């Protein structure tokens, strides 16, 4: 064999192994970027459907950012000098405070319920998760009714002269940082409670036994052994709470506290869309910073436990702390569940006696069902191609499409609505001022919920079923319809249920996008409560709470 032949053979072998990049291998790299390492084609219909979904999710946000760039330096400077610093302080101080307090309460309750001899542990696993079914703006209404300047406590306080003489006049101001902090903490702690409970139940007793053999006390074992394993769960719950506080509008507006979401809404109400886009971009920046911090913290978490020697943890006796722990659990349950639901039932009874369940009420309920149901159906349809493409045809393109589809979930509804208003008002006026825009906003906001549920079911389905169907000559889109959907239909429907209930509670997007004369239950709660007509707001709020039990059952089964 000649010297040149040896070189050619060596060159071909090196190229095959990927050590040397020839022009042909560069072409393969581009193909791999699009199709993944397997290089299998997902099919044009499936791929285009996923791409269109990603574009729909991204355009409203990108449009808002683009419009803010044309706001002009004067507008930016004016807002930076006057409003933005104060809004940043209000928003971040509230977000940090609520997140910290909710994490402490959620972890404490999860530990007591899942690791100690607390009486009624199984019952508390359900009851302490119930605040999730109460929208914070509904919780805010109930707390205003009870603790407001003309609320139950104030009237009862002033009716007792001896109490006024002893302590003074009733002075608690619910319309304050303390009030909104209390409400948001009580109705967001279950995010941490549920996720931390799942992690605590999976802990391995072996690590605790080793720690105790070294002479560590129960408290030291918690800090040095248990807490490191809980950090991922705490981080996951904390990021959910922080993003919720950043995006909340209803409770914050009810409590007359101003953050970015409220400021954006009020700018839209005064038809100052340019200032609204500037404030939106700053809020998007804060959201991205929180997501970046969460991503960085995940990289530093490297706590693992093996399952080959797994032992379930023992319940720790509370001893002399039993009554204190029981009182703490009951206190949280009463102020976060019993109090708000009791208030809603009381005012609902009065409202029904006053004729609140009239034709208008059922029209509002039908409007809510109509737009939420439409959003749920669209999300179930749109989520499947994106998830299937990412799962069965992994590549950088499919990964990017999936991440773009999550964009709306991390942003406040007021920003999503703002982008939709700009797009449809300027470019698609035929759909402007129709309820279809509300459904479109719900899809952008809650599509990831359908994607998560669908992905969880698809991950349990073997790819060999797809391969067998494709070997018979079926294209990927037909495999998806004929094989995949019937196999994972329960997961798809569960995702649709989550979207439906989240949509029926959504307030800011509905307020901004509703056409004239089109009200939903959430809007009527806002309108009636703002005018202190509580007997008309309570039945709608109670109906939303009852319907919201559907996703809670799903979450409790999952965690």
Tab-separated table of N, CA, C and O in Angstrom, residues 72-157:
chain	number	residue	atom	x	y	z
A	72	UNK	N	-38.257	56.665	22.948
A	72	UNK	CA	-37.512	57.919	22.997
A	72	UNK	C	-36.747	58.059	24.302
A	72	UNK	O	-37.201	57.612	25.364
A	73	UNK	N	-35.591	58.690	24.211
A	73	UNK	CA	-34.728	58.837	25.391
A	73	UNK	C	-35.402	59.680	26.466
A	73	UNK	O	-35.235	59.416	27.672
A	74	UNK	N	-36.197	60.677	26.074
A	74	UNK	CA	-36.848	61.546	27.058
A	74	UNK	C	-37.811	60.762	27.941
A	74	UNK	O	-37.867	60.975	29.162
A	75	UNK	N	-38.587	59.870	27.313
A	75	UNK	CA	-39.545	59.072	28.090
A	75	UNK	C	-38.818	58.138	29.054
A	75	UNK	O	-39.212	58.000	30.218
A	76	UNK	N	-37.760	57.503	28.588
A	76	UNK	CA	-36.974	56.616	29.446
A	76	UNK	C	-36.379	57.385	30.616
A	76	UNK	O	-36.435	56.949	31.768
A	77	UNK	N	-35.769	58.528	30.326
A	77	UNK	CA	-35.125	59.318	31.379
A	77	UNK	C	-36.149	59.801	32.397
A	77	UNK	O	-35.917	59.769	33.614
A	78	UNK	N	-37.301	60.236	31.906
A	78	UNK	CA	-38.357	60.715	32.801
A	78	UNK	C	-38.814	59.621	33.762
A	78	UNK	O	-38.954	59.848	34.971
A	79	UNK	N	-39.051	58.422	33.228
A	79	UNK	CA	-39.508	57.319	34.070
A	79	UNK	C	-38.406	56.829	35.003
A	79	UNK	O	-38.672	56.434	36.146
A	80	UNK	N	-37.155	56.820	34.513
A	80	UNK	CA	-36.043	56.390	35.357
A	80	UNK	C	-35.830	57.354	36.518
A	80	UNK	O	-35.421	56.947	37.613
A	81	UNK	N	-36.094	58.622	36.285
A	81	UNK	CA	-35.905	59.617	37.337
A	81	UNK	C	-37.052	59.645	38.338
A	81	UNK	O	-36.853	60.018	39.496
A	82	UNK	N	-38.240	59.267	37.896
A	82	UNK	CA	-39.413	59.449	38.751
A	82	UNK	C	-39.995	58.135	39.255
A	82	UNK	O	-39.950	57.830	40.448
A	83	UNK	N	-40.511	57.299	38.368
A	83	UNK	CA	-41.321	56.165	38.786
A	83	UNK	C	-40.553	54.857	38.956
A	83	UNK	O	-40.811	54.100	39.888
A	84	UNK	N	-39.636	54.578	38.051
A	84	UNK	CA	-39.036	53.244	38.010
A	84	UNK	C	-38.287	52.884	39.292
A	84	UNK	O	-38.448	51.761	39.805
A	85	UNK	N	-37.445	53.765	39.876
A	85	UNK	CA	-36.759	53.367	41.119
A	85	UNK	C	-37.725	52.963	42.234
A	85	UNK	O	-37.496	51.965	42.933
A	86	UNK	N	-38.798	53.729	42.400
A	86	UNK	CA	-39.777	53.389	43.443
A	86	UNK	C	-40.481	52.075	43.132
A	86	UNK	O	-40.711	51.258	44.034
A	87	UNK	N	-40.830	51.855	41.865
A	87	UNK	CA	-41.492	50.604	41.486
A	87	UNK	C	-40.570	49.410	41.682
A	87	UNK	O	-41.015	48.327	42.106
A	88	UNK	N	-39.290	49.575	41.369
A	88	UNK	CA	-38.331	48.486	41.580
A	88	UNK	C	-38.259	48.129	43.063
A	88	UNK	O	-38.270	46.954	43.439
A	89	UNK	N	-38.189	49.155	43.918
A	89	UNK	CA	-38.125	48.895	45.352
A	89	UNK	C	-39.406	48.206	45.842
A	89	UNK	O	-39.344	47.209	46.581
A	90	UNK	N	-40.569	48.720	45.462
A	90	UNK	CA	-41.833	48.098	45.887
A	90	UNK	C	-41.935	46.652	45.424
A	90	UNK	O	-42.325	45.763	46.182
A	91	UNK	N	-41.579	46.420	44.157
A	91	UNK	CA	-41.728	45.080	43.580
A	91	UNK	C	-40.748	44.098	44.196
A	91	UNK	O	-41.133	42.994	44.607
A	92	UNK	N	-39.478	44.477	44.266
A	92	UNK	CA	-38.460	43.544	44.770
A	92	UNK	C	-38.591	43.300	46.271
A	92	UNK	O	-38.420	42.168	46.739
A	93	UNK	N	-38.897	44.343	47.036
A	93	UNK	CA	-39.049	44.144	48.485
A	93	UNK	C	-40.218	43.217	48.778
A	93	UNK	O	-40.119	42.332	49.645
A	94	UNK	N	-41.322	43.374	48.049
A	94	UNK	CA	-42.473	42.497	48.242
A	94	UNK	C	-42.144	41.079	47.790
A	94	UNK	O	-42.470	40.097	48.487
A	95	UNK	N	-41.480	40.938	46.647
A	95	UNK	CA	-41.143	39.611	46.129
A	95	UNK	C	-40.224	38.856	47.079
A	95	UNK	O	-40.465	37.684	47.406
A	96	UNK	N	-39.179	39.513	47.551
A	96	UNK	CA	-38.226	38.862	48.458
A	96	UNK	C	-38.895	38.505	49.785
A	96	UNK	O	-38.721	37.393	50.310
A	97	UNK	N	-39.670	39.413	50.339
A	97	UNK	CA	-40.313	39.181	51.643
A	97	UNK	C	-41.309	38.030	51.574
A	97	UNK	O	-41.304	37.133	52.429
A	98	UNK	N	-42.171	38.049	50.567
A	98	UNK	CA	-43.187	36.990	50.433
A	98	UNK	C	-42.518	35.647	50.161
A	98	UNK	O	-42.901	34.624	50.757
A	99	UNK	N	-41.526	35.631	49.297
A	99	UNK	CA	-40.848	34.370	48.975
A	99	UNK	C	-40.194	33.779	50.216
A	99	UNK	O	-40.335	32.576	50.488
A	100	UNK	N	-39.494	34.599	50.985
A	100	UNK	CA	-38.824	34.102	52.195
A	100	UNK	C	-39.837	33.569	53.206
A	100	UNK	O	-39.686	32.463	53.733
A	101	UNK	N	-40.873	34.350	53.486
A	101	UNK	CA	-41.869	33.933	54.477
A	101	UNK	C	-42.611	32.678	54.032
A	101	UNK	O	-42.848	31.754	54.833
A	102	UNK	N	-42.998	32.613	52.750
A	102	UNK	CA	-43.718	31.443	52.244
A	102	UNK	C	-42.839	30.196	52.272
A	102	UNK	O	-43.330	29.090	52.551
A	103	UNK	N	-41.543	30.342	51.995
A	103	UNK	CA	-40.629	29.198	52.058
A	103	UNK	C	-40.519	28.688	53.491
A	103	UNK	O	-40.572	27.474	53.743
A	104	UNK	N	-40.373	29.588	54.450
A	104	UNK	CA	-40.268	29.177	55.853
A	104	UNK	C	-41.531	28.444	56.298
A	104	UNK	O	-41.467	27.360	56.901
A	105	UNK	N	-42.696	29.008	55.991
A	105	UNK	CA	-43.954	28.373	56.382
A	105	UNK	C	-44.140	27.047	55.660
A	105	UNK	O	-44.516	26.028	56.268
A	106	UNK	N	-43.884	27.025	54.348
A	106	UNK	CA	-44.079	25.800	53.566
A	106	UNK	C	-43.178	24.670	54.015
A	106	UNK	O	-43.634	23.518	54.160
A	107	UNK	N	-41.901	24.949	54.263
A	107	UNK	CA	-40.967	23.905	54.707
A	107	UNK	C	-41.331	23.425	56.108
A	107	UNK	O	-41.310	22.218	56.390
A	108	UNK	N	-41.670	24.360	56.999
A	108	UNK	CA	-42.045	23.977	58.364
A	108	UNK	C	-43.271	23.060	58.362
A	108	UNK	O	-43.290	22.019	59.045
A	109	UNK	N	-44.288	23.426	57.586
A	109	UNK	CA	-45.496	22.595	57.520
A	109	UNK	C	-45.211	21.249	56.869
A	109	UNK	O	-45.710	20.204	57.326
A	110	UNK	N	-44.412	21.234	55.807
A	110	UNK	CA	-44.076	19.970	55.140
A	110	UNK	C	-43.330	19.048	56.088
A	110	UNK	O	-43.568	17.828	56.109
A	111	UNK	N	-42.420	19.607	56.877
A	111	UNK	CA	-41.656	18.794	57.828
A	111	UNK	C	-42.565	18.234	58.926
A	111	UNK	O	-42.491	17.046	59.263
A	112	UNK	N	-43.433	19.079	59.473
A	112	UNK	CA	-44.323	18.624	60.539
A	112	UNK	C	-45.284	17.546	60.052
A	112	UNK	O	-45.542	16.554	60.746
A	113	UNK	N	-45.804	17.720	58.846
A	113	UNK	CA	-46.810	16.787	58.331
A	113	UNK	C	-46.191	15.458	57.899
A	113	UNK	O	-46.788	14.396	58.087
A	114	UNK	N	-44.985	15.490	57.334
A	114	UNK	CA	-44.412	14.287	56.733
A	114	UNK	C	-43.343	13.591	57.572
A	114	UNK	O	-42.993	12.454	57.272
A	115	UNK	N	-42.818	14.248	58.613
A	115	UNK	CA	-41.718	13.633	59.364
A	115	UNK	C	-41.956	13.529	60.858
A	115	UNK	O	-41.119	12.958	61.570
A	116	UNK	N	-43.040	14.070	61.361
A	116	UNK	CA	-43.244	14.058	62.810
A	116	UNK	C	-44.521	13.309	63.165
A	116	UNK	O	-45.275	12.867	62.298
A	117	UNK	N	-44.732	13.190	64.475
A	117	UNK	CA	-45.922	12.494	64.983
A	117	UNK	C	-47.102	13.448	65.144
A	117	UNK	O	-47.893	13.306	66.070
A	118	UNK	N	-47.228	14.400	64.239
A	118	UNK	CA	-48.325	15.364	64.285
A	118	UNK	C	-49.664	14.647	64.159
A	118	UNK	O	-49.860	13.834	63.242
A	119	UNK	N	-50.620	14.925	65.033
A	119	UNK	CA	-51.948	14.271	64.920
A	119	UNK	C	-52.637	14.642	63.610
A	119	UNK	O	-52.633	15.794	63.193
A	120	UNK	N	-53.233	13.639	62.951
A	120	UNK	CA	-53.970	13.877	61.710
A	120	UNK	C	-53.092	14.194	60.522
A	120	UNK	O	-53.473	15.007	59.665
A	121	UNK	N	-51.921	13.562	60.424
A	121	UNK	CA	-50.966	13.884	59.360
A	121	UNK	C	-51.561	13.712	57.965
A	121	UNK	O	-51.371	14.550	57.081
A	122	UNK	N	-52.277	12.629	57.724
A	122	UNK	CA	-52.866	12.377	56.398
A	122	UNK	C	-53.887	13.446	56.041
A	122	UNK	O	-53.965	13.891	54.893
A	123	UNK	N	-54.645	13.876	57.014
A	123	UNK	CA	-55.660	14.911	56.772
A	123	UNK	C	-54.990	16.242	56.410
A	123	UNK	O	-55.428	16.941	55.488
A	124	UNK	N	-53.902	16.570	57.101
A	124	UNK	CA	-53.245	17.849	56.854
A	124	UNK	C	-52.585	17.909	55.492
A	124	UNK	O	-52.407	18.994	54.928
A	125	UNK	N	-52.202	16.765	54.924
A	125	UNK	CA	-51.621	16.778	53.581
A	125	UNK	C	-52.584	17.359	52.565
A	125	UNK	O	-52.163	17.988	51.578
A	126	UNK	N	-53.871	17.149	52.759
A	126	UNK	CA	-54.884	17.738	51.871
A	126	UNK	C	-55.244	19.163	52.271
A	126	UNK	O	-55.268	20.077	51.445
A	127	UNK	N	-55.515	19.332	53.563
A	127	UNK	CA	-56.068	20.606	54.016
A	127	UNK	C	-55.095	21.763	53.835
A	127	UNK	O	-55.503	22.880	53.492
A	128	UNK	N	-53.812	21.522	54.074
A	128	UNK	CA	-52.839	22.606	53.984
A	128	UNK	C	-52.517	22.993	52.544
A	128	UNK	O	-51.844	23.998	52.310
A	129	UNK	N	-52.963	22.187	51.579
A	129	UNK	CA	-52.782	22.540	50.168
A	129	UNK	C	-53.958	23.340	49.613
A	129	UNK	O	-53.879	23.875	48.501
A	130	UNK	N	-55.047	23.465	50.380
A	130	UNK	CA	-56.255	24.132	49.886
A	130	UNK	C	-56.086	25.608	49.525
A	130	UNK	O	-56.823	26.097	48.668
A	131	UNK	N	-55.169	26.366	50.144
A	131	UNK	CA	-55.028	27.769	49.706
A	131	UNK	C	-54.710	27.927	48.223
A	131	UNK	O	-54.943	29.005	47.660
A	132	UNK	N	-54.223	26.862	47.575
A	132	UNK	CA	-53.953	26.937	46.145
A	132	UNK	C	-55.217	27.151	45.324
A	132	UNK	O	-55.152	27.683	44.217
A	133	UNK	N	-56.369	26.737	45.846
A	133	UNK	CA	-57.605	26.877	45.073
A	133	UNK	C	-58.235	28.258	45.254
A	133	UNK	O	-59.243	28.569	44.608
A	134	UNK	N	-57.668	29.075	46.125
A	134	UNK	CA	-58.208	30.414	46.371
A	134	UNK	C	-57.318	31.427	45.662
A	134	UNK	O	-56.166	31.628	46.057
A	135	UNK	N	-57.798	32.062	44.600
A	135	UNK	CA	-56.980	33.103	43.949
A	135	UNK	C	-56.617	34.197	44.947
A	135	UNK	O	-57.468	34.610	45.745
A	136	UNK	N	-55.371	34.683	44.932
A	136	UNK	CA	-54.992	35.717	45.900
A	136	UNK	C	-55.873	36.955	45.876
A	136	UNK	O	-56.080	37.582	46.918
A	137	UNK	N	-56.424	37.330	44.693
A	137	UNK	CA	-57.295	38.510	44.696
A	137	UNK	C	-58.605	38.224	45.420
A	137	UNK	O	-59.210	39.133	46.004
A	138	UNK	N	-59.044	36.948	45.410
A	138	UNK	CA	-60.211	36.576	46.205
A	138	UNK	C	-59.848	36.607	47.687
A	138	UNK	O	-60.622	37.097	48.527
A	139	UNK	N	-58.663	36.088	48.016
A	139	UNK	CA	-58.205	36.167	49.396
A	139	UNK	C	-58.088	37.599	49.872
A	139	UNK	O	-58.415	37.920	51.027
A	140	UNK	N	-57.637	38.497	48.986
A	140	UNK	CA	-57.527	39.911	49.345
A	140	UNK	C	-58.899	40.499	49.666
A	140	UNK	O	-59.046	41.268	50.630
A	141	UNK	N	-59.905	40.137	48.873
A	141	UNK	CA	-61.269	40.628	49.130
A	141	UNK	C	-61.742	40.189	50.512
A	141	UNK	O	-62.286	40.987	51.285
A	142	UNK	N	-61.537	38.919	50.854
A	142	UNK	CA	-62.004	38.416	52.148
A	142	UNK	C	-61.273	39.100	53.303
A	142	UNK	O	-61.874	39.390	54.343
A	143	UNK	N	-59.993	39.369	53.140
A	143	UNK	CA	-59.246	40.037	54.214
A	143	UNK	C	-59.643	41.498	54.347
A	143	UNK	O	-59.621	42.056	55.458
A	144	UNK	N	-60.014	42.133	53.257
A	144	UNK	CA	-60.535	43.501	53.342
A	144	UNK	C	-61.865	43.512	54.077
A	144	UNK	O	-62.131	44.385	54.912
A	145	UNK	N	-62.711	42.521	53.788
A	145	UNK	CA	-64.006	42.421	54.472
A	145	UNK	C	-63.818	42.257	55.981
A	145	UNK	O	-64.541	42.850	56.783
A	146	UNK	N	-62.815	41.473	56.371
A	146	UNK	CA	-62.617	41.186	57.797
A	146	UNK	C	-61.805	42.270	58.497
A	146	UNK	O	-62.176	42.751	59.572
A	147	UNK	N	-60.684	42.677	57.881
A	147	UNK	CA	-59.736	43.559	58.574
A	147	UNK	C	-59.695	44.982	58.018
A	147	UNK	O	-58.842	45.776	58.431
A	148	UNK	N	-60.536	45.313	57.048
A	148	UNK	CA	-60.534	46.644	56.460
A	148	UNK	C	-60.994	47.712	57.428
A	148	UNK	O	-61.482	47.422	58.535
A	149	UNK	N	-60.885	48.987	57.029
A	149	UNK	CA	-61.285	50.102	57.919
A	149	UNK	C	-62.744	50.024	58.340
A	149	UNK	O	-63.099	50.496	59.429
A	150	UNK	N	-63.603	49.462	57.483
A	150	UNK	CA	-65.015	49.280	57.836
A	150	UNK	C	-65.379	47.804	57.905
A	150	UNK	O	-66.542	47.419	57.728
A	151	UNK	N	-64.387	46.973	58.186
A	151	UNK	CA	-64.586	45.535	58.216
A	151	UNK	C	-65.149	45.025	59.527
A	151	UNK	O	-65.439	45.789	60.456
A	152	UNK	N	-65.279	43.700	59.581
A	152	UNK	CA	-65.883	43.075	60.757
A	152	UNK	C	-65.109	43.379	62.032
A	152	UNK	O	-65.689	43.710	63.063
A	153	UNK	N	-63.787	43.236	61.978
A	153	UNK	CA	-62.977	43.445	63.180
A	153	UNK	C	-63.058	44.896	63.632
A	153	UNK	O	-63.191	45.183	64.840
A	154	UNK	N	-62.992	45.847	62.693
A	154	UNK	CA	-63.047	47.263	63.044
A	154	UNK	C	-64.380	47.613	63.707
A	154	UNK	O	-64.417	48.335	64.730
A	155	UNK	N	-65.480	47.106	63.150
A	155	UNK	CA	-66.802	47.408	63.729
A	155	UNK	C	-66.958	46.783	65.108
A	155	UNK	O	-67.500	47.407	66.027
A	156	UNK	N	-66.479	45.549	65.243
A	156	UNK	CA	-66.562	44.878	66.542
A	156	UNK	C	-65.673	45.580	67.567
A	156	UNK	O	-66.044	45.724	68.740
A	157	UNK	N	-64.506	46.012	67.128
A	157	UNK	CA	-63.567	46.715	68.008
A	157	UNK	C	-64.186	48.012	68.533
A	157	UNK	O	-64.145	48.301	69.735
